């Protein structure tokens, strides 16, 4: 589509006044088909959600990657890497993996959840075994000494437990690609948790979280009132607030008008 319009991809995705890069995901621990170890889920990534800019986010990720290498070596675990560059030690389960990553984050001087979020690419289609009619975890089975097979409902509960305990903000390929009913249930249940953000956000929380200036607050206030957003979900309100923060600070008043006419209204539609 961007090529057809003869504009750069970033402009097609973000709009003509886009001024932010996406939050990067850095793959720091590999498993599944990407590594010859006991980690069943394919990728564990870190996201510098608290970085002020893209370059700072990359620096934060690199520091944590090196912190994880030092931590693995200290614990006499392998520092060999998988197919995509993440470390590939033998670990018991996802909980042990995430605890290790959080320890590396803290050792690097960052706060989990505030500075760093965690993303998981489960690649669940690779785990699904049609003969066993479930998701088979060979690594966890080996480490625990008993066969571990989860059905769709148990997989969703598995993710819910991780969300309850760790700052997981993204899960990719959480179920087998043809598990339509499972995907529907997972979407409903994980959205209810807000991907580790299960509190609703109101005006004051948005202003505090996004550090909006007075101009941005004025635009936001009009939309809270007009669209009755006080009870909307956390992620939608935060999306609106960040858009306002970008556009209200723009010298081009037409950008704000465009947001009022199109962008914000569509981004908060139920």
PDB file of C-alpha atoms in Angstrom:
ATOM      1  CA  UNK A   1       0.000   0.000   0.000  1.00  0.00           C
ATOM      2  CA  UNK A   2       2.833   2.386   0.842  1.00  0.00           C
ATOM      3  CA  UNK A   3       4.490   1.672  -2.509  1.00  0.00           C
ATOM      4  CA  UNK A   4       1.213   2.258  -4.343  1.00  0.00           C
ATOM      5  CA  UNK A   5       0.895   5.674  -2.689  1.00  0.00           C
ATOM      6  CA  UNK A   6       4.604   6.354  -3.266  1.00  0.00           C
ATOM      7  CA  UNK A   7       5.258   7.249   0.359  1.00  0.00           C
ATOM      8  CA  UNK A   8       7.639   5.731   2.942  1.00  0.00           C
ATOM      9  CA  UNK A   9       6.318   2.805   4.974  1.00  0.00           C
ATOM     10  CA  UNK A  10       6.739   4.669   8.291  1.00  0.00           C
ATOM     11  CA  UNK A  11       4.584   7.497   6.941  1.00  0.00           C
ATOM     12  CA  UNK A  12       1.861   5.141   5.738  1.00  0.00           C
ATOM     13  CA  UNK A  13       1.723   3.450   9.153  1.00  0.00           C
ATOM     14  CA  UNK A  14       2.110   6.492  11.382  1.00  0.00           C
ATOM     15  CA  UNK A  15       0.633   9.305   9.333  1.00  0.00           C
ATOM     16  CA  UNK A  16       2.195  12.403   7.854  1.00  0.00           C
ATOM     17  CA  UNK A  17       2.973  13.860  11.289  1.00  0.00           C
ATOM     18  CA  UNK A  18       4.427  10.694  12.811  1.00  0.00           C
ATOM     19  CA  UNK A  19       7.410  11.441  15.016  1.00  0.00           C
ATOM     20  CA  UNK A  20       7.903   8.263  17.031  1.00  0.00           C
ATOM     21  CA  UNK A  21       9.666   5.011  16.304  1.00  0.00           C
ATOM     22  CA  UNK A  22       8.073   1.751  17.508  1.00  0.00           C
ATOM     23  CA  UNK A  23       9.232   0.252  20.797  1.00  0.00           C
ATOM     24  CA  UNK A  24      11.834  -2.376  19.808  1.00  0.00           C
ATOM     25  CA  UNK A  25      11.699  -6.011  20.905  1.00  0.00           C
ATOM     26  CA  UNK A  26      15.083  -7.613  21.536  1.00  0.00           C
ATOM     27  CA  UNK A  27      15.280 -11.393  21.506  1.00  0.00           C
ATOM     28  CA  UNK A  28      17.483 -12.381  24.465  1.00  0.00           C
ATOM     29  CA  UNK A  29      16.562 -16.009  25.196  1.00  0.00           C
ATOM     30  CA  UNK A  30      15.739 -18.700  22.625  1.00  0.00           C
ATOM     31  CA  UNK A  31      13.960 -22.029  22.774  1.00  0.00           C
ATOM     32  CA  UNK A  32      11.683 -24.241  20.700  1.00  0.00           C
ATOM     33  CA  UNK A  33      12.813 -24.798  17.115  1.00  0.00           C
ATOM     34  CA  UNK A  34      15.347 -21.980  17.445  1.00  0.00           C
ATOM     35  CA  UNK A  35      17.572 -23.694  19.995  1.00  0.00           C
ATOM     36  CA  UNK A  36      18.782 -27.127  21.055  1.00  0.00           C
ATOM     37  CA  UNK A  37      17.770 -26.797  24.708  1.00  0.00           C
ATOM     38  CA  UNK A  38      14.889 -27.533  27.101  1.00  0.00           C
ATOM     39  CA  UNK A  39      13.104 -24.194  26.669  1.00  0.00           C
ATOM     40  CA  UNK A  40       9.780 -24.925  24.970  1.00  0.00           C
ATOM     41  CA  UNK A  41       8.560 -21.443  24.016  1.00  0.00           C
ATOM     42  CA  UNK A  42      10.464 -20.056  21.056  1.00  0.00           C
ATOM     43  CA  UNK A  43      11.458 -16.512  21.997  1.00  0.00           C
ATOM     44  CA  UNK A  44      11.645 -14.375  25.115  1.00  0.00           C
ATOM     45  CA  UNK A  45      12.152 -10.703  24.329  1.00  0.00           C
ATOM     46  CA  UNK A  46      12.552  -7.469  26.258  1.00  0.00           C
ATOM     47  CA  UNK A  47      10.845  -4.181  25.360  1.00  0.00           C
ATOM     48  CA  UNK A  48      12.237  -0.858  26.675  1.00  0.00           C
ATOM     49  CA  UNK A  49       8.798   0.632  27.367  1.00  0.00           C
ATOM     50  CA  UNK A  50      10.269   3.331  29.600  1.00  0.00           C
ATOM     51  CA  UNK A  51      12.840   4.630  27.104  1.00  0.00           C
ATOM     52  CA  UNK A  52      12.580   8.255  26.030  1.00  0.00           C
ATOM     53  CA  UNK A  53      13.656   7.499  22.458  1.00  0.00           C
ATOM     54  CA  UNK A  54      14.525   4.604  20.160  1.00  0.00           C
ATOM     55  CA  UNK A  55      18.298   4.866  20.607  1.00  0.00           C
ATOM     56  CA  UNK A  56      17.986   4.856  24.385  1.00  0.00           C
ATOM     57  CA  UNK A  57      15.761   1.782  24.128  1.00  0.00           C
ATOM     58  CA  UNK A  58      18.382  -0.071  22.088  1.00  0.00           C
ATOM     59  CA  UNK A  59      21.058   0.853  24.635  1.00  0.00           C
ATOM     60  CA  UNK A  60      18.892  -0.427  27.496  1.00  0.00           C
ATOM     61  CA  UNK A  61      18.325  -3.729  25.701  1.00  0.00           C
ATOM     62  CA  UNK A  62      22.025  -4.222  24.966  1.00  0.00           C
ATOM     63  CA  UNK A  63      22.902  -3.578  28.607  1.00  0.00           C
ATOM     64  CA  UNK A  64      20.331  -6.129  29.775  1.00  0.00           C
ATOM     65  CA  UNK A  65      21.541  -8.667  27.199  1.00  0.00           C
ATOM     66  CA  UNK A  66      25.061  -8.381  28.580  1.00  0.00           C
ATOM     67  CA  UNK A  67      23.709  -8.500  32.128  1.00  0.00           C
ATOM     68  CA  UNK A  68      21.934 -11.752  31.274  1.00  0.00           C
ATOM     69  CA  UNK A  69      25.140 -13.217  29.835  1.00  0.00           C
ATOM     70  CA  UNK A  70      27.004 -12.427  33.062  1.00  0.00           C
ATOM     71  CA  UNK A  71      24.174 -13.870  35.153  1.00  0.00           C
ATOM     72  CA  UNK A  72      24.044 -17.100  33.139  1.00  0.00           C
ATOM     73  CA  UNK A  73      27.791 -17.555  33.465  1.00  0.00           C
ATOM     74  CA  UNK A  74      27.604 -16.907  37.206  1.00  0.00           C
ATOM     75  CA  UNK A  75      24.954 -19.632  37.527  1.00  0.00           C
ATOM     76  CA  UNK A  76      27.032 -22.059  35.423  1.00  0.00           C
ATOM     77  CA  UNK A  77      24.438 -22.024  32.648  1.00  0.00           C
ATOM     78  CA  UNK A  78      25.240 -22.069  28.938  1.00  0.00           C
ATOM     79  CA  UNK A  79      25.890 -18.755  27.201  1.00  0.00           C
ATOM     80  CA  UNK A  80      25.700 -20.341  23.752  1.00  0.00           C
ATOM     81  CA  UNK A  81      23.113 -18.693  21.500  1.00  0.00           C
ATOM     82  CA  UNK A  82      20.201 -19.991  19.456  1.00  0.00           C
ATOM     83  CA  UNK A  83      19.339 -19.415  15.814  1.00  0.00           C
ATOM     84  CA  UNK A  84      18.292 -15.791  16.367  1.00  0.00           C
ATOM     85  CA  UNK A  85      20.974 -14.663  18.797  1.00  0.00           C
ATOM     86  CA  UNK A  86      19.269 -15.167  22.146  1.00  0.00           C
ATOM     87  CA  UNK A  87      20.956 -17.254  24.823  1.00  0.00           C
ATOM     88  CA  UNK A  88      19.922 -20.910  24.920  1.00  0.00           C
ATOM     89  CA  UNK A  89      20.467 -22.456  28.366  1.00  0.00           C
ATOM     90  CA  UNK A  90      18.597 -25.488  29.709  1.00  0.00           C
ATOM     91  CA  UNK A  91      15.890 -24.197  32.051  1.00  0.00           C
ATOM     92  CA  UNK A  92      12.946 -25.909  33.730  1.00  0.00           C
ATOM     93  CA  UNK A  93       9.992 -23.799  32.609  1.00  0.00           C
ATOM     94  CA  UNK A  94       8.805 -20.322  31.619  1.00  0.00           C
ATOM     95  CA  UNK A  95       8.604 -19.156  35.211  1.00  0.00           C
ATOM     96  CA  UNK A  96      12.287 -19.905  35.782  1.00  0.00           C
ATOM     97  CA  UNK A  97      13.132 -18.168  32.499  1.00  0.00           C
ATOM     98  CA  UNK A  98      11.216 -15.018  33.360  1.00  0.00           C
ATOM     99  CA  UNK A  99      12.661 -14.877  36.863  1.00  0.00           C
ATOM    100  CA  UNK A 100      16.128 -15.044  35.319  1.00  0.00           C
ATOM    101  CA  UNK A 101      15.311 -12.254  32.853  1.00  0.00           C
ATOM    102  CA  UNK A 102      13.908 -10.021  35.602  1.00  0.00           C
ATOM    103  CA  UNK A 103      17.045 -10.581  37.648  1.00  0.00           C
ATOM    104  CA  UNK A 104      19.149  -9.514  34.666  1.00  0.00           C
ATOM    105  CA  UNK A 105      16.960  -6.431  34.201  1.00  0.00           C
ATOM    106  CA  UNK A 106      17.437  -5.408  37.834  1.00  0.00           C
ATOM    107  CA  UNK A 107      21.168  -6.106  37.724  1.00  0.00           C
ATOM    108  CA  UNK A 108      21.418  -3.738  34.752  1.00  0.00           C
ATOM    109  CA  UNK A 109      19.806  -1.002  36.855  1.00  0.00           C
ATOM    110  CA  UNK A 110      16.289  -1.042  35.390  1.00  0.00           C
ATOM    111  CA  UNK A 111      12.860  -1.625  36.892  1.00  0.00           C
ATOM    112  CA  UNK A 112      10.736  -4.440  35.422  1.00  0.00           C
ATOM    113  CA  UNK A 113       7.324  -3.219  34.332  1.00  0.00           C
ATOM    114  CA  UNK A 114       8.286   0.446  34.426  1.00  0.00           C
ATOM    115  CA  UNK A 115      11.424   0.501  32.284  1.00  0.00           C
ATOM    116  CA  UNK A 116      11.219  -2.937  30.696  1.00  0.00           C
ATOM    117  CA  UNK A 117       8.339  -5.119  29.546  1.00  0.00           C
ATOM    118  CA  UNK A 118       8.582  -8.714  28.372  1.00  0.00           C
ATOM    119  CA  UNK A 119       7.332 -10.136  25.076  1.00  0.00           C
ATOM    120  CA  UNK A 120       6.929 -13.828  24.278  1.00  0.00           C
ATOM    121  CA  UNK A 121       6.733 -15.579  20.927  1.00  0.00           C
ATOM    122  CA  UNK A 122       5.357 -18.962  21.952  1.00  0.00           C
ATOM    123  CA  UNK A 123       5.242 -20.435  18.414  1.00  0.00           C
ATOM    124  CA  UNK A 124       2.511 -22.700  19.791  1.00  0.00           C
ATOM    125  CA  UNK A 125       1.839 -24.353  16.427  1.00  0.00           C
ATOM    126  CA  UNK A 126       5.231 -26.019  16.816  1.00  0.00           C
ATOM    127  CA  UNK A 127       4.150 -27.413  20.196  1.00  0.00           C
ATOM    128  CA  UNK A 128       0.778 -28.716  19.039  1.00  0.00           C
ATOM    129  CA  UNK A 129       0.638 -32.494  18.628  1.00  0.00           C
ATOM    130  CA  UNK A 130      -2.429 -33.753  16.768  1.00  0.00           C
ATOM    131  CA  UNK A 131      -1.956 -37.305  17.988  1.00  0.00           C
ATOM    132  CA  UNK A 132      -1.826 -36.157  21.604  1.00  0.00           C
ATOM    133  CA  UNK A 133      -4.586 -33.603  20.898  1.00  0.00           C
ATOM    134  CA  UNK A 134      -2.764 -30.919  22.845  1.00  0.00           C
ATOM    135  CA  UNK A 135       0.324 -28.781  23.236  1.00  0.00           C
ATOM    136  CA  UNK A 136       3.268 -30.977  24.144  1.00  0.00           C
ATOM    137  CA  UNK A 137       6.121 -29.399  26.143  1.00  0.00           C
ATOM    138  CA  UNK A 138       9.117 -31.732  25.581  1.00  0.00           C
ATOM    139  CA  UNK A 139      11.623 -29.618  27.503  1.00  0.00           C
ATOM    140  CA  UNK A 140       9.410 -29.178  30.545  1.00  0.00           C
ATOM    141  CA  UNK A 141       8.568 -32.890  30.381  1.00  0.00           C
ATOM    142  CA  UNK A 142      12.263 -33.758  30.419  1.00  0.00           C
ATOM    143  CA  UNK A 143      13.087 -31.395  33.274  1.00  0.00           C
ATOM    144  CA  UNK A 144      10.167 -32.471  35.476  1.00  0.00           C
ATOM    145  CA  UNK A 145      10.284 -36.181  34.668  1.00  0.00           C
ATOM    146  CA  UNK A 146       6.623 -36.336  33.627  1.00  0.00           C
ATOM    147  CA  UNK A 147       4.807 -35.744  30.358  1.00  0.00           C
ATOM    148  CA  UNK A 148       3.426 -32.202  30.108  1.00  0.00           C
ATOM    149  CA  UNK A 149       0.537 -31.737  27.664  1.00  0.00           C
ATOM    150  CA  UNK A 150      -1.808 -28.765  27.807  1.00  0.00           C
ATOM    151  CA  UNK A 151      -5.123 -28.260  26.030  1.00  0.00           C
ATOM    152  CA  UNK A 152      -6.268 -24.816  24.826  1.00  0.00           C
ATOM    153  CA  UNK A 153      -7.875 -23.873  28.120  1.00  0.00           C
ATOM    154  CA  UNK A 154      -4.777 -24.929  30.045  1.00  0.00           C
ATOM    155  CA  UNK A 155      -2.577 -22.918  27.665  1.00  0.00           C
ATOM    156  CA  UNK A 156      -4.649 -19.809  28.314  1.00  0.00           C
ATOM    157  CA  UNK A 157      -4.456 -20.403  32.066  1.00  0.00           C
ATOM    158  CA  UNK A 158      -0.709 -20.863  31.630  1.00  0.00           C
ATOM    159  CA  UNK A 159      -0.456 -17.386  30.077  1.00  0.00           C
ATOM    160  CA  UNK A 160      -2.797 -15.869  32.658  1.00  0.00           C
ATOM    161  CA  UNK A 161      -0.519 -17.109  35.432  1.00  0.00           C
ATOM    162  CA  UNK A 162       2.497 -15.554  33.708  1.00  0.00           C
ATOM    163  CA  UNK A 163       0.649 -12.244  33.296  1.00  0.00           C
ATOM    164  CA  UNK A 164      -0.274 -12.254  36.969  1.00  0.00           C
ATOM    165  CA  UNK A 165       3.339 -12.640  38.060  1.00  0.00           C
ATOM    166  CA  UNK A 166       5.467 -10.972  35.390  1.00  0.00           C
ATOM    167  CA  UNK A 167       5.331  -7.749  33.290  1.00  0.00           C
ATOM    168  CA  UNK A 168       4.449  -9.552  30.051  1.00  0.00           C
ATOM    169  CA  UNK A 169       3.088  -7.025  27.556  1.00  0.00           C
ATOM    170  CA  UNK A 170       2.981  -9.072  24.335  1.00  0.00           C
ATOM    171  CA  UNK A 171       2.295 -12.708  23.436  1.00  0.00           C
ATOM    172  CA  UNK A 172       2.755 -13.817  19.841  1.00  0.00           C
ATOM    173  CA  UNK A 173       1.390 -17.081  18.409  1.00  0.00           C
ATOM    174  CA  UNK A 174       0.027 -18.177  21.760  1.00  0.00           C
ATOM    175  CA  UNK A 175      -2.065 -21.002  20.291  1.00  0.00           C
ATOM    176  CA  UNK A 176      -2.053 -23.284  17.279  1.00  0.00           C
ATOM    177  CA  UNK A 177      -2.959 -21.277  14.169  1.00  0.00           C
ATOM    178  CA  UNK A 178      -6.193 -23.185  13.452  1.00  0.00           C
ATOM    179  CA  UNK A 179      -7.457 -23.180  17.035  1.00  0.00           C
ATOM    180  CA  UNK A 180     -10.177 -20.597  16.307  1.00  0.00           C
ATOM    181  CA  UNK A 181     -12.237 -21.159  19.452  1.00  0.00           C
ATOM    182  CA  UNK A 182      -9.104 -21.092  21.544  1.00  0.00           C
ATOM    183  CA  UNK A 183      -7.980 -17.789  20.013  1.00  0.00           C
ATOM    184  CA  UNK A 184     -11.363 -16.254  20.752  1.00  0.00           C
ATOM    185  CA  UNK A 185     -11.235 -17.368  24.375  1.00  0.00           C
ATOM    186  CA  UNK A 186      -7.616 -16.292  24.812  1.00  0.00           C
ATOM    187  CA  UNK A 187      -8.278 -12.839  23.385  1.00  0.00           C
ATOM    188  CA  UNK A 188     -11.209 -12.285  25.730  1.00  0.00           C
ATOM    189  CA  UNK A 189      -9.433 -13.565  28.824  1.00  0.00           C
ATOM    190  CA  UNK A 190      -6.086 -11.838  28.271  1.00  0.00           C
ATOM    191  CA  UNK A 191      -7.735  -8.561  27.291  1.00  0.00           C
ATOM    192  CA  UNK A 192      -9.641  -8.760  30.560  1.00  0.00           C
ATOM    193  CA  UNK A 193      -6.255  -8.795  32.278  1.00  0.00           C
ATOM    194  CA  UNK A 194      -5.120  -5.850  30.139  1.00  0.00           C
ATOM    195  CA  UNK A 195      -1.861  -7.712  29.402  1.00  0.00           C
ATOM    196  CA  UNK A 196      -0.648  -7.152  32.964  1.00  0.00           C
ATOM    197  CA  UNK A 197      -2.456  -3.786  33.179  1.00  0.00           C
ATOM    198  CA  UNK A 198      -5.744  -4.780  34.773  1.00  0.00           C
ATOM    199  CA  UNK A 199      -6.608  -1.400  36.253  1.00  0.00           C
ATOM    200  CA  UNK A 200      -8.864   1.016  34.393  1.00  0.00           C
ATOM    201  CA  UNK A 201      -7.371   4.428  33.698  1.00  0.00           C
ATOM    202  CA  UNK A 202      -9.020   7.783  34.202  1.00  0.00           C
ATOM    203  CA  UNK A 203      -7.967  11.367  33.422  1.00  0.00           C
ATOM    204  CA  UNK A 204      -5.491  11.887  36.243  1.00  0.00           C
ATOM    205  CA  UNK A 205      -3.746   8.549  35.670  1.00  0.00           C
ATOM    206  CA  UNK A 206      -3.281   9.278  31.956  1.00  0.00           C
ATOM    207  CA  UNK A 207      -1.855  12.744  32.648  1.00  0.00           C
ATOM    208  CA  UNK A 208       0.556  11.315  35.209  1.00  0.00           C
ATOM    209  CA  UNK A 209       1.564   8.278  33.142  1.00  0.00           C
ATOM    210  CA  UNK A 210       2.112  10.127  29.863  1.00  0.00           C
ATOM    211  CA  UNK A 211       3.430  13.350  31.399  1.00  0.00           C
ATOM    212  CA  UNK A 212       1.107  15.446  29.263  1.00  0.00           C
ATOM    213  CA  UNK A 213       1.623  19.190  29.110  1.00  0.00           C
ATOM    214  CA  UNK A 214      -1.202  21.713  29.512  1.00  0.00           C
ATOM    215  CA  UNK A 215      -2.040  21.866  25.798  1.00  0.00           C
ATOM    216  CA  UNK A 216      -2.257  18.108  25.549  1.00  0.00           C
ATOM    217  CA  UNK A 217      -4.373  17.925  28.700  1.00  0.00           C
ATOM    218  CA  UNK A 218      -6.871  20.398  27.243  1.00  0.00           C
ATOM    219  CA  UNK A 219      -7.307  18.325  24.091  1.00  0.00           C
ATOM    220  CA  UNK A 220      -7.547  15.126  26.109  1.00  0.00           C
ATOM    221  CA  UNK A 221     -10.141  16.601  28.471  1.00  0.00           C
ATOM    222  CA  UNK A 222     -12.470  17.453  25.583  1.00  0.00           C
ATOM    223  CA  UNK A 223     -12.311  13.886  24.361  1.00  0.00           C
ATOM    224  CA  UNK A 224     -12.852  12.351  27.758  1.00  0.00           C
ATOM    225  CA  UNK A 225     -15.989  14.456  28.100  1.00  0.00           C
ATOM    226  CA  UNK A 226     -17.272  13.971  24.557  1.00  0.00           C
ATOM    227  CA  UNK A 227     -16.697  10.220  24.384  1.00  0.00           C
ATOM    228  CA  UNK A 228     -17.251   9.402  28.080  1.00  0.00           C
ATOM    229  CA  UNK A 229     -13.905   7.652  28.338  1.00  0.00           C
ATOM    230  CA  UNK A 230     -13.664   7.424  32.123  1.00  0.00           C
ATOM    231  CA  UNK A 231     -14.573   3.728  32.067  1.00  0.00           C
ATOM    232  CA  UNK A 232     -12.780   2.730  28.862  1.00  0.00           C
ATOM    233  CA  UNK A 233     -10.041   0.146  28.900  1.00  0.00           C
ATOM    234  CA  UNK A 234      -6.470   1.015  29.815  1.00  0.00           C
ATOM    235  CA  UNK A 235      -4.903   0.309  26.434  1.00  0.00           C
ATOM    236  CA  UNK A 236      -7.361   2.391  24.398  1.00  0.00           C
ATOM    237  CA  UNK A 237      -7.136   5.392  26.705  1.00  0.00           C
ATOM    238  CA  UNK A 238      -3.360   5.175  26.733  1.00  0.00           C
ATOM    239  CA  UNK A 239      -3.319   5.073  22.929  1.00  0.00           C
ATOM    240  CA  UNK A 240      -5.458   8.211  22.822  1.00  0.00           C
ATOM    241  CA  UNK A 241      -3.281   9.956  25.383  1.00  0.00           C
ATOM    242  CA  UNK A 242      -0.087   9.222  23.502  1.00  0.00           C
ATOM    243  CA  UNK A 243      -1.612  10.432  20.245  1.00  0.00           C
ATOM    244  CA  UNK A 244      -2.710  13.631  21.974  1.00  0.00           C
ATOM    245  CA  UNK A 245       0.735  14.078  23.481  1.00  0.00           C
ATOM    246  CA  UNK A 246       2.251  13.879  19.993  1.00  0.00           C
ATOM    247  CA  UNK A 247      -0.238  16.098  18.207  1.00  0.00           C
ATOM    248  CA  UNK A 248      -1.050  18.730  20.816  1.00  0.00           C
ATOM    249  CA  UNK A 249       2.595  19.689  20.989  1.00  0.00           C
ATOM    250  CA  UNK A 250       2.742  20.187  17.228  1.00  0.00           C
ATOM    251  CA  UNK A 251       3.028  23.699  15.841  1.00  0.00           C
ATOM    252  CA  UNK A 252       0.760  22.675  13.002  1.00  0.00           C
ATOM    253  CA  UNK A 253      -2.748  23.253  14.359  1.00  0.00           C
ATOM    254  CA  UNK A 254      -4.188  21.266  11.440  1.00  0.00           C
ATOM    255  CA  UNK A 255      -2.607  18.168  12.936  1.00  0.00           C
ATOM    256  CA  UNK A 256      -4.686  18.639  16.075  1.00  0.00           C
ATOM    257  CA  UNK A 257      -7.810  19.222  13.978  1.00  0.00           C
ATOM    258  CA  UNK A 258      -7.074  16.035  12.064  1.00  0.00           C
ATOM    259  CA  UNK A 259      -6.778  14.140  15.329  1.00  0.00           C
ATOM    260  CA  UNK A 260     -10.079  15.537  16.525  1.00  0.00           C
ATOM    261  CA  UNK A 261     -11.865  14.749  13.272  1.00  0.00           C
ATOM    262  CA  UNK A 262     -10.491  11.297  12.524  1.00  0.00           C
ATOM    263  CA  UNK A 263      -7.669   9.682  14.477  1.00  0.00           C
ATOM    264  CA  UNK A 264      -8.878   9.870  18.046  1.00  0.00           C
ATOM    265  CA  UNK A 265     -12.484   9.111  17.275  1.00  0.00           C
ATOM    266  CA  UNK A 266     -11.618   5.920  15.425  1.00  0.00           C
ATOM    267  CA  UNK A 267      -8.984   4.821  17.946  1.00  0.00           C
ATOM    268  CA  UNK A 268     -11.433   4.842  20.855  1.00  0.00           C
ATOM    269  CA  UNK A 269     -14.475   3.442  19.089  1.00  0.00           C
ATOM    270  CA  UNK A 270     -15.873   0.519  21.177  1.00  0.00           C
TER     271      UNK A 270
END
